[in-house]
mmCIF file of C-alpha atoms in Angstrom:
data_model
loop_
_atom_site.group_PDB
_atom_site.id
_atom_site.type_symbol
_atom_site.label_atom_id
_atom_site.label_comp_id
_atom_site.label_asym_id
_atom_site.label_seq_id
_atom_site.Cartn_x
_atom_site.Cartn_y
_atom_site.Cartn_z
ATOM 1 C CA PHE M 945 18.025 19.068 18.112
ATOM 2 C CA PRO M 946 19.026 22.658 18.424
ATOM 3 C CA GLU M 947 15.704 23.791 19.346
ATOM 4 C CA GLY M 948 15.973 21.956 22.865
ATOM 5 C CA GLY M 949 12.949 19.943 22.934
ATOM 6 C CA SER M 950 10.560 18.132 20.949
ATOM 7 C CA HIS M 951 7.325 19.801 19.240
ATOM 8 C CA ASP M 952 4.237 19.404 16.808
ATOM 9 C CA ARG M 953 4.898 22.933 14.940
ATOM 10 C CA THR M 954 5.492 23.473 11.423
ATOM 11 C CA ASP M 955 8.101 25.733 11.796
ATOM 12 C CA LEU M 956 11.485 26.070 13.915
ATOM 13 C CA LEU M 957 11.482 27.376 17.405
ATOM 14 C CA PRO M 958 14.685 29.588 18.678
ATOM 15 C CA LEU M 959 17.581 27.833 18.951
ATOM 16 C CA LYS M 960 19.768 27.151 21.777
ATOM 17 C CA ALA M 961 23.175 28.828 21.843
ATOM 18 C CA GLY M 962 24.535 24.936 23.003
ATOM 19 C CA VAL M 963 25.879 23.667 19.477
ATOM 20 C CA ALA M 964 27.562 27.433 18.694
ATOM 21 C CA ALA M 965 29.155 27.413 22.333
ATOM 22 C CA ILE M 966 30.185 23.639 21.695
ATOM 23 C CA ALA M 967 31.995 24.459 18.406
ATOM 24 C CA LEU M 968 33.357 27.752 19.238
ATOM 25 C CA GLY M 969 34.756 26.297 22.259
ATOM 26 C CA VAL M 970 36.250 23.764 20.574
ATOM 27 C CA SER M 971 37.666 25.838 17.967
ATOM 28 C CA GLU M 972 39.047 28.529 20.660
ATOM 29 C CA LYS M 973 40.717 25.506 22.760
ATOM 30 C CA TYR M 974 42.088 23.457 20.226
ATOM 31 C CA GLY M 975 41.834 25.238 16.780
ATOM 32 C CA ILE M 976 39.920 22.719 15.327
ATOM 33 C CA ASN M 977 36.949 23.725 12.854
ATOM 34 C CA VAL M 978 33.987 21.171 13.656
ATOM 35 C CA PRO M 979 31.782 21.248 11.109
ATOM 36 C CA ILE M 980 28.226 21.574 11.534
ATOM 37 C CA VAL M 981 25.748 19.323 9.961
ATOM 38 C CA PRO M 982 22.186 20.327 9.473
ATOM 39 C CA VAL M 983 19.691 17.011 9.547
ATOM 40 C CA GLY M 984 16.246 17.188 8.215
ATOM 41 C CA LEU M 985 13.326 15.224 9.723
ATOM 42 C CA ASN M 986 10.202 15.193 7.373
ATOM 43 C CA TYR M 987 7.519 13.471 9.003
ATOM 44 C CA PHE M 988 4.520 12.327 7.275
ATOM 45 C CA ARG M 989 1.810 10.886 9.722
ATOM 46 C CA GLY M 990 4.785 10.209 12.444
ATOM 47 C CA HIS M 991 2.433 9.958 15.033
ATOM 48 C CA ARG M 992 1.345 7.049 14.108
ATOM 49 C CA PHE M 993 2.690 3.018 13.706
ATOM 50 C CA ARG M 994 4.222 2.692 10.148
ATOM 51 C CA GLY M 995 4.620 6.053 9.586
ATOM 52 C CA ARG M 996 7.770 7.462 7.311
ATOM 53 C CA CYS M 997 10.299 10.053 7.765
ATOM 54 C CA VAL M 998 12.482 11.219 5.255
ATOM 55 C CA ILE M 999 16.019 11.836 6.445
ATOM 56 C CA GLU M 1000 18.241 14.436 4.746
ATOM 57 C CA PHE M 1001 21.895 15.922 5.452
ATOM 58 C CA GLY M 1002 22.470 19.321 4.109
ATOM 59 C CA ALA M 1003 25.713 20.938 3.354
ATOM 60 C CA PRO M 1004 28.048 21.720 6.532
ATOM 61 C CA VAL M 1005 28.235 24.360 8.568
ATOM 62 C CA ASN M 1006 31.833 26.009 9.418
ATOM 63 C CA ILE M 1007 32.682 28.551 11.579
ATOM 64 C CA THR M 1008 34.290 31.424 9.890
ATOM 65 C CA ASN M 1009 37.095 33.440 10.876
ATOM 66 C CA GLU M 1010 35.079 36.274 11.077
ATOM 67 C CA VAL M 1011 32.713 35.093 13.420
ATOM 68 C CA MET M 1012 35.922 33.520 15.647
ATOM 69 C CA ASP M 1013 37.393 36.931 15.588
ATOM 70 C CA LEU M 1014 33.079 38.136 16.969
ATOM 71 C CA TYR M 1015 33.777 35.264 19.416
ATOM 72 C CA SER M 1016 36.974 36.914 20.961
ATOM 73 C CA SER M 1017 35.053 40.420 21.652
ATOM 74 C CA SER M 1018 31.627 39.106 22.252
ATOM 75 C CA ARG M 1019 30.820 35.355 22.609
ATOM 76 C CA GLN M 1020 27.189 36.095 22.666
ATOM 77 C CA SER M 1021 26.970 37.772 19.393
ATOM 78 C CA ALA M 1022 29.239 35.107 17.981
ATOM 79 C CA TYR M 1023 26.739 32.558 18.982
ATOM 80 C CA GLN M 1024 24.079 33.908 17.323
ATOM 81 C CA ALA M 1025 25.923 34.531 13.883
ATOM 82 C CA LEU M 1026 26.408 31.320 14.203
ATOM 83 C CA LEU M 1027 23.111 29.902 15.074
ATOM 84 C CA HIS M 1028 22.070 32.198 12.319
ATOM 85 C CA GLU M 1029 23.646 30.375 9.853
ATOM 86 C CA VAL M 1030 22.941 26.605 11.378
ATOM 87 C CA GLU M 1031 18.963 27.595 10.739
ATOM 88 C CA ASP M 1032 19.439 28.765 7.343
ATOM 89 C CA GLY M 1033 21.234 25.266 7.003
ATOM 90 C CA MET M 1034 18.186 23.580 8.731
ATOM 91 C CA ARG M 1035 15.504 25.067 6.543
ATOM 92 C CA SER M 1036 17.818 23.796 3.907
ATOM 93 C CA VAL M 1037 16.599 19.711 4.849
ATOM 94 C CA ILE M 1038 13.077 20.690 6.299
ATOM 95 C CA VAL M 1039 9.829 21.642 5.048
ATOM 96 C CA THR M 1040 8.199 24.529 6.825
ATOM 97 C CA ALA M 1041 4.849 26.219 6.787
ATOM 98 C CA LYS M 1042 2.452 29.037 8.615
ATOM 99 C CA ASP M 1043 0.564 26.396 9.892
ATOM 100 C CA TYR M 1044 -1.086 23.172 8.994
ATOM 101 C CA ASN M 1045 -3.405 23.971 6.469
ATOM 102 C CA GLU M 1046 -0.707 25.658 4.548
ATOM 103 C CA LEU M 1047 1.287 22.744 4.611
ATOM 104 C CA LYS M 1048 -1.582 20.682 3.539
ATOM 105 C CA ILE M 1049 -1.634 23.159 0.656
ATOM 106 C CA ILE M 1050 1.948 23.106 -0.202
ATOM 107 C CA HIS M 1051 2.463 19.346 -0.834
ATOM 108 C CA THR M 1052 -0.456 19.303 -2.688
ATOM 109 C CA ILE M 1053 0.336 21.983 -4.926
ATOM 110 C CA ARG M 1054 4.023 19.754 -5.364
ATOM 111 C CA ARG M 1055 2.036 16.698 -6.293
ATOM 112 C CA LEU M 1056 -0.112 18.480 -8.602
ATOM 113 C CA TYR M 1057 2.944 19.995 -10.024
ATOM 114 C CA GLN M 1058 5.505 17.232 -10.460
ATOM 115 C CA ARG M 1059 4.631 15.328 -13.921
ATOM 116 C CA SER M 1060 4.942 11.309 -12.294
ATOM 117 C CA SER M 1061 4.216 9.837 -8.946
ATOM 118 C CA LEU M 1062 6.348 6.870 -10.574
ATOM 119 C CA SER M 1063 9.191 9.184 -12.293
ATOM 120 C CA THR M 1064 10.069 11.242 -9.168
ATOM 121 C CA THR M 1065 12.399 10.385 -6.480
ATOM 122 C CA THR M 1066 11.806 11.067 -3.136
ATOM 123 C CA LYS M 1067 14.704 13.716 -2.598
ATOM 124 C CA GLU M 1068 13.145 15.563 -6.423
ATOM 125 C CA LYS M 1069 9.770 15.326 -3.856
ATOM 126 C CA GLN M 1070 11.374 17.283 -0.735
ATOM 127 C CA ASP M 1071 13.379 19.454 -3.310
ATOM 128 C CA LEU M 1072 9.389 21.112 -4.893
ATOM 129 C CA ALA M 1073 7.825 21.003 -1.165
ATOM 130 C CA ARG M 1074 10.819 23.343 0.042
ATOM 131 C CA ARG M 1075 10.572 25.596 -3.134
ATOM 132 C CA PHE M 1076 7.215 26.092 -2.686
ATOM 133 C CA SER M 1077 7.618 26.337 1.014
ATOM 134 C CA ALA M 1078 10.085 29.158 0.501
ATOM 135 C CA ALA M 1079 7.917 30.258 -2.021
ATOM 136 C CA ALA M 1080 5.274 30.985 0.688
ATOM 137 C CA LYS M 1081 7.177 32.944 3.371
ATOM 138 C CA ILE M 1082 8.288 34.968 0.029
ATOM 139 C CA MET M 1083 4.794 35.943 -0.564
ATOM 140 C CA HIS M 1084 3.475 36.478 3.439
ATOM 141 C CA GLU M 1085 6.586 38.826 3.572
ATOM 142 C CA LYS M 1086 5.846 40.983 0.784
ATOM 143 C CA PHE M 1087 1.909 40.729 0.930
ATOM 144 C CA GLY M 1088 1.293 39.120 4.745
ATOM 145 C CA ASP M 1089 -1.626 37.067 4.623
ATOM 146 C CA LYS M 1090 -3.626 39.152 2.113
ATOM 147 C CA PHE M 1091 -1.580 37.217 -0.827
ATOM 148 C CA PRO M 1092 -3.109 38.794 -4.456
ATOM 149 C CA GLU M 1093 -6.544 37.629 -5.601
ATOM 150 C CA ASP M 1094 -4.951 35.028 -8.253
ATOM 151 C CA ILE M 1095 -3.324 33.269 -6.047
ATOM 152 C CA GLN M 1096 -5.878 33.963 -3.579
ATOM 153 C CA GLU M 1097 -8.464 31.864 -5.903
ATOM 154 C CA LEU M 1098 -5.750 29.323 -7.088
ATOM 155 C CA ILE M 1099 -5.313 28.420 -3.243
ATOM 156 C CA ALA M 1100 -9.178 28.324 -2.768
ATOM 157 C CA LYS M 1101 -9.379 25.736 -5.698
ATOM 158 C CA VAL M 1102 -6.073 23.764 -4.616
ATOM 159 C CA ASP M 1103 -7.553 23.400 -1.188
ATOM 160 C CA GLU M 1104 -11.212 22.265 -2.048
ATOM 161 C CA TYR M 1105 -9.554 19.443 -4.214
ATOM 162 C CA GLN M 1106 -7.995 18.608 -1.766
ATOM 163 C CA THR M 1107 -10.811 18.392 0.928
ATOM 164 C CA THR M 1108 -12.777 15.967 -1.692
ATOM 165 C CA LEU M 1109 -9.801 13.667 -2.144
ATOM 166 C CA ASP M 1110 -10.080 13.582 1.824
ATOM 167 C CA LYS M 1111 -13.810 12.962 1.810
ATOM 168 C CA TRP M 1112 -13.803 10.007 -0.350
ATOM 169 C CA GLY M 1113 -10.576 8.822 0.732
ATOM 170 C CA LEU M 1114 -8.664 8.849 -2.460
ATOM 171 C CA LYS M 1115 -5.130 9.933 -3.459
ATOM 172 C CA ASP M 1116 -4.070 12.175 -5.822
ATOM 173 C CA TYR M 1117 -1.674 9.705 -7.421
ATOM 174 C CA GLN M 1118 -5.096 7.949 -8.221
ATOM 175 C CA LEU M 1119 -6.301 10.337 -10.388
ATOM 176 C CA GLN M 1120 -3.494 10.121 -12.650
ATOM 177 C CA SER M 1121 -5.510 7.111 -14.507
ATOM 178 C CA ASP M 1122 -9.175 7.567 -15.598
ATOM 179 C CA ALA M 1123 -9.375 3.845 -15.243
ATOM 180 C CA PHE M 1124 -9.147 4.033 -11.691
ATOM 181 C CA VAL M 1125 -12.238 6.244 -11.482
ATOM 182 C CA ALA M 1126 -14.160 4.816 -14.290
ATOM 183 C CA MET M 1127 -13.823 1.156 -12.640
ATOM 184 C CA PRO M 1128 -17.620 -0.804 -13.422
ATOM 185 C CA PHE M 1129 -19.649 -1.215 -9.976
ATOM 186 C CA THR M 1130 -18.925 -4.710 -9.876
ATOM 187 C CA GLN M 1131 -15.561 -4.830 -11.109
ATOM 188 C CA MET M 1132 -15.153 -2.433 -7.619
ATOM 189 C CA LEU M 1133 -17.925 -4.658 -5.716
ATOM 190 C CA TYR M 1134 -15.197 -7.659 -6.914
ATOM 191 C CA THR M 1135 -11.967 -5.511 -6.110
ATOM 192 C CA PHE M 1136 -13.272 -4.129 -2.483
ATOM 193 C CA LEU M 1137 -14.641 -7.851 -1.298
ATOM 194 C CA HIS M 1138 -11.449 -9.572 -2.994
ATOM 195 C CA GLY M 1139 -8.944 -7.140 -0.759
ATOM 196 C CA ALA M 1140 -10.538 -7.026 2.109
ATOM 197 C CA SER M 1141 -10.943 -11.226 2.466
ATOM 198 C CA VAL M 1142 -6.801 -11.263 1.215
ATOM 199 C CA ILE M 1143 -5.938 -8.492 3.925
ATOM 200 C CA LEU M 1144 -8.355 -9.886 6.568
ATOM 201 C CA LEU M 1145 -6.556 -13.573 6.386
ATOM 202 C CA ALA M 1146 -2.940 -11.694 5.853
ATOM 203 C CA SER M 1147 -3.731 -9.716 8.619
ATOM 204 C CA LEU M 1148 -5.186 -12.542 11.459
ATOM 205 C CA PRO M 1149 -1.740 -12.876 12.974
ATOM 206 C CA SER M 1150 -1.739 -9.165 13.559
ATOM 207 C CA ILE M 1151 -5.468 -8.816 14.611
ATOM 208 C CA VAL M 1152 -4.652 -11.584 17.627
ATOM 209 C CA LEU M 1153 -1.385 -10.686 18.635
ATOM 210 C CA ASN M 1154 -1.086 -7.030 17.707
ATOM 211 C CA ALA M 1155 -4.125 -5.393 17.395
ATOM 212 C CA PRO M 1156 -5.590 -5.558 20.924
ATOM 213 C CA VAL M 1157 -2.799 -4.187 21.759
ATOM 214 C CA GLY M 1158 -2.788 -1.275 19.420
ATOM 215 C CA PHE M 1159 -5.868 0.108 20.100
ATOM 216 C CA ALA M 1160 -4.790 -0.150 24.184
ATOM 217 C CA ALA M 1161 -1.808 1.973 23.401
ATOM 218 C CA ASN M 1162 -3.311 4.004 21.024
ATOM 219 C CA TYR M 1163 -5.995 5.250 24.000
ATOM 220 C CA TRP M 1164 -2.875 5.326 26.492
ATOM 221 C CA ALA M 1165 -0.996 7.704 24.315
ATOM 222 C CA TYR M 1166 -3.694 10.114 23.756
ATOM 223 C CA ARG M 1167 -4.390 10.772 27.083
ATOM 224 C CA GLU M 1168 -0.469 10.887 28.342
ATOM 225 C CA ALA M 1169 -0.365 13.723 25.391
ATOM 226 C CA LYS M 1170 -2.906 15.427 26.723
ATOM 227 C CA LYS M 1171 -1.015 15.727 29.945
ATOM 228 C CA ASP M 1172 2.069 16.848 28.122
ATOM 229 C CA LEU M 1173 0.669 19.615 26.531
ATOM 230 C CA GLU M 1174 -0.752 20.869 29.223
ATOM 231 C CA ALA M 1175 2.866 21.076 30.906
ATOM 232 C CA SER M 1176 4.245 22.712 27.501
ATOM 233 C CA ARG M 1177 4.000 26.078 26.007
ATOM 234 C CA VAL M 1178 5.290 25.442 21.988
ATOM 235 C CA LYS M 1179 2.962 21.856 21.444
ATOM 236 C CA ILE M 1180 -0.317 22.257 19.670
ATOM 237 C CA GLN M 1181 -1.502 19.083 19.732
ATOM 238 C CA ALA M 1182 1.452 16.831 21.630
ATOM 239 C CA LYS M 1183 1.726 14.995 18.463
ATOM 240 C CA ASP M 1184 5.432 14.993 18.445
ATOM 241 C CA VAL M 1185 4.801 12.058 21.720
ATOM 242 C CA LEU M 1186 2.507 10.011 20.587
ATOM 243 C CA LEU M 1187 4.220 7.419 18.839
ATOM 244 C CA SER M 1188 7.054 6.901 22.148
ATOM 245 C CA LYS M 1189 4.562 6.646 24.208
ATOM 246 C CA LYS M 1190 2.773 4.091 22.223
ATOM 247 C CA ILE M 1191 6.207 2.255 21.484
ATOM 248 C CA MET M 1192 6.636 2.600 25.173
ATOM 249 C CA PHE M 1193 3.302 0.854 26.062
ATOM 250 C CA SER M 1194 3.387 -1.893 23.537
ATOM 251 C CA ILE M 1195 7.173 -2.629 24.888
ATOM 252 C CA VAL M 1196 5.373 -3.810 28.285
ATOM 253 C CA ALA M 1197 1.815 -4.648 27.137
ATOM 254 C CA VAL M 1198 2.928 -7.128 24.302
ATOM 255 C CA PRO M 1199 4.513 -9.643 25.709
ATOM 256 C CA LEU M 1200 2.007 -9.749 28.909
ATOM 257 C CA LEU M 1201 -0.468 -10.459 26.091
ATOM 258 C CA TRP M 1202 1.018 -12.942 24.808
ATOM 259 C CA VAL M 1203 1.835 -14.475 28.769
ATOM 260 C CA THR M 1204 -1.931 -13.824 28.869
ATOM 261 C CA TYR M 1205 -2.836 -16.046 26.065
ATOM 262 C CA ALA M 1206 -0.452 -18.769 27.210
ATOM 263 C CA VAL M 1207 -2.246 -19.000 30.882
ATOM 264 C CA LEU M 1208 -5.753 -18.822 29.018
ATOM 265 C CA LEU M 1209 -4.803 -21.977 26.838
ATOM 266 C CA LEU M 1210 -3.602 -23.484 30.098
ATOM 267 C CA LEU M 1211 -6.179 -23.149 32.350
ATOM 268 C CA PHE M 1212 -8.991 -24.091 29.916
ATOM 269 C CA THR M 1213 -7.609 -26.182 27.026
ATOM 270 C CA LYS M 1214 -6.671 -29.809 27.683
ATOM 271 C CA TRP M 1215 -3.501 -28.701 25.673
ATOM 272 C CA GLN M 1216 0.159 -29.778 27.272
ATOM 273 C CA THR M 1217 2.664 -27.371 29.283
ATOM 274 C CA LYS M 1218 5.006 -27.698 26.178
ATOM 275 C CA THR M 1219 2.478 -27.714 23.637
ATOM 276 C CA VAL M 1220 1.571 -24.472 24.884
ATOM 277 C CA VAL M 1221 5.479 -23.327 25.585
ATOM 278 C CA VAL M 1222 5.976 -23.933 22.075
ATOM 279 C CA LEU M 1223 3.116 -21.754 20.759
ATOM 280 C CA LEU M 1224 4.248 -18.879 23.210
ATOM 281 C CA LEU M 1225 7.565 -18.744 21.737
ATOM 282 C CA CYS M 1226 6.696 -19.112 18.273
ATOM 283 C CA PHE M 1227 4.245 -15.378 19.396
ATOM 284 C CA PRO M 1228 6.683 -13.283 18.384
ATOM 285 C CA ILE M 1229 6.873 -14.782 14.808
ATOM 286 C CA PHE M 1230 3.791 -14.809 13.976
ATOM 287 C CA SER M 1231 3.672 -11.398 15.207
ATOM 288 C CA TYR M 1232 6.307 -10.077 12.873
ATOM 289 C CA MET M 1233 4.549 -12.627 10.145
ATOM 290 C CA GLY M 1234 1.088 -10.517 11.262
ATOM 291 C CA VAL M 1235 2.943 -7.189 10.942
ATOM 292 C CA MET M 1236 5.315 -7.866 7.740
ATOM 293 C CA ALA M 1237 2.001 -9.115 5.959
ATOM 294 C CA VAL M 1238 -0.310 -5.790 6.551
ATOM 295 C CA GLU M 1239 2.950 -3.857 5.005
ATOM 296 C CA ALA M 1240 3.162 -5.901 2.139
ATOM 297 C CA SER M 1241 -0.750 -5.300 1.938
ATOM 298 C CA MET M 1242 -0.275 -1.202 2.953
ATOM 299 C CA ASN M 1243 -1.415 0.243 -0.469
ATOM 300 C CA ASP M 1244 -4.372 -2.522 -0.975
ATOM 301 C CA LEU M 1245 -5.762 -1.417 2.987
ATOM 302 C CA LYS M 1246 -5.436 1.840 2.030
ATOM 303 C CA ASP M 1247 -7.726 1.327 -1.166
ATOM 304 C CA LEU M 1248 -10.139 -0.309 0.688
ATOM 305 C CA ARG M 1249 -12.228 3.024 2.145
ATOM 306 C CA PRO M 1250 -11.712 4.677 -1.197
ATOM 307 C CA ALA M 1251 -13.388 1.319 -2.866
ATOM 308 C CA PHE M 1252 -16.010 1.307 -0.487
ATOM 309 C CA LEU M 1253 -17.185 4.911 -0.982
ATOM 310 C CA ARG M 1254 -16.974 4.222 -4.902
ATOM 311 C CA LEU M 1255 -19.732 1.538 -4.529
ATOM 312 C CA LEU M 1256 -21.959 4.669 -2.947
ATOM 313 C CA PRO M 1257 -24.548 6.249 -5.371
ATOM 314 C CA SER M 1258 -23.183 9.425 -4.541
ATOM 315 C CA PHE M 1259 -19.690 8.358 -5.521
ATOM 316 C CA GLN M 1260 -21.178 7.585 -9.196
ATOM 317 C CA LYS M 1261 -21.940 11.438 -9.614
ATOM 318 C CA ILE M 1262 -18.634 13.235 -8.591
ATOM 319 C CA ALA M 1263 -16.420 10.262 -9.743
ATOM 320 C CA PRO M 1264 -16.195 11.758 -13.628
ATOM 321 C CA GLU M 1265 -15.425 15.318 -12.993
ATOM 322 C CA LEU M 1266 -12.132 14.494 -10.351
ATOM 323 C CA PRO M 1267 -9.564 13.965 -12.898
ATOM 324 C CA LYS M 1268 -10.659 16.921 -14.917
ATOM 325 C CA LYS M 1269 -10.772 18.918 -12.103
ATOM 326 C CA ARG M 1270 -7.285 17.520 -10.675
ATOM 327 C CA ALA M 1271 -6.096 18.110 -14.918
ATOM 328 C CA GLU M 1272 -7.424 22.186 -14.587
#
């Protein structure tokens, strides 16, 4: 982590000299050319549980003879020269943008450009996103923030399209099939009620054993993140620390919740102590089953909100236009 700390910005912070000092110091003292391997961590909703992270490894950065000669005369200059190469290597494995709105548009454009979500690998998706990210950076360097009118018009249309999807809880891949939008009302109602029932049953262990802690952890993490935000000069919303805070809270709170259930059963039921102990020992298994059940039905869970929204009369008016807008 050559930036020296975590942050929630959409671009790299200036790199610290530590990685260069270590590599050049080892090369000088032992004659070993230590390869520096760039690792890109690309998060998708990384501040929430069940978020995704794509990890990529770039081409190793090796110390050249020119940098070693520079190191002999000016260590500081050699550090900067090597750090420039490391920064280029890191940019080859992450997707950067000027701000979150631009990053959202880059990912939307990538989804519209690729042929199909099913036939495109994660590596290909990341490569496409980086290409659009690099194009945006080149355009900023050439035009500043005032792009040519045709580009501005395209960006506005893409932004409007994504805003519409967000409003109705839809994903772009869902519009690649007209059948998804053109589903009859009765079938949509059945789909929603069936999906809600199945997920409720599958999620019962999580609702009882995990959800109370999840809600409390969410509240505590956001409160603690505000403190970190006030103490930091580089964070935007302190989203980078949210999941860490949630995990710290849950590690303590989940076992406490299970013990609380066991004590309540002992105090307010006629169950034998050994029965309660067996149940307490089973809580971790039930909790894990609940997590796995929710994960298995995650796509169905994501479809519940748009399924409910599509039952509203106002959606019936806009539904036929969405696939056309996507194709355009």
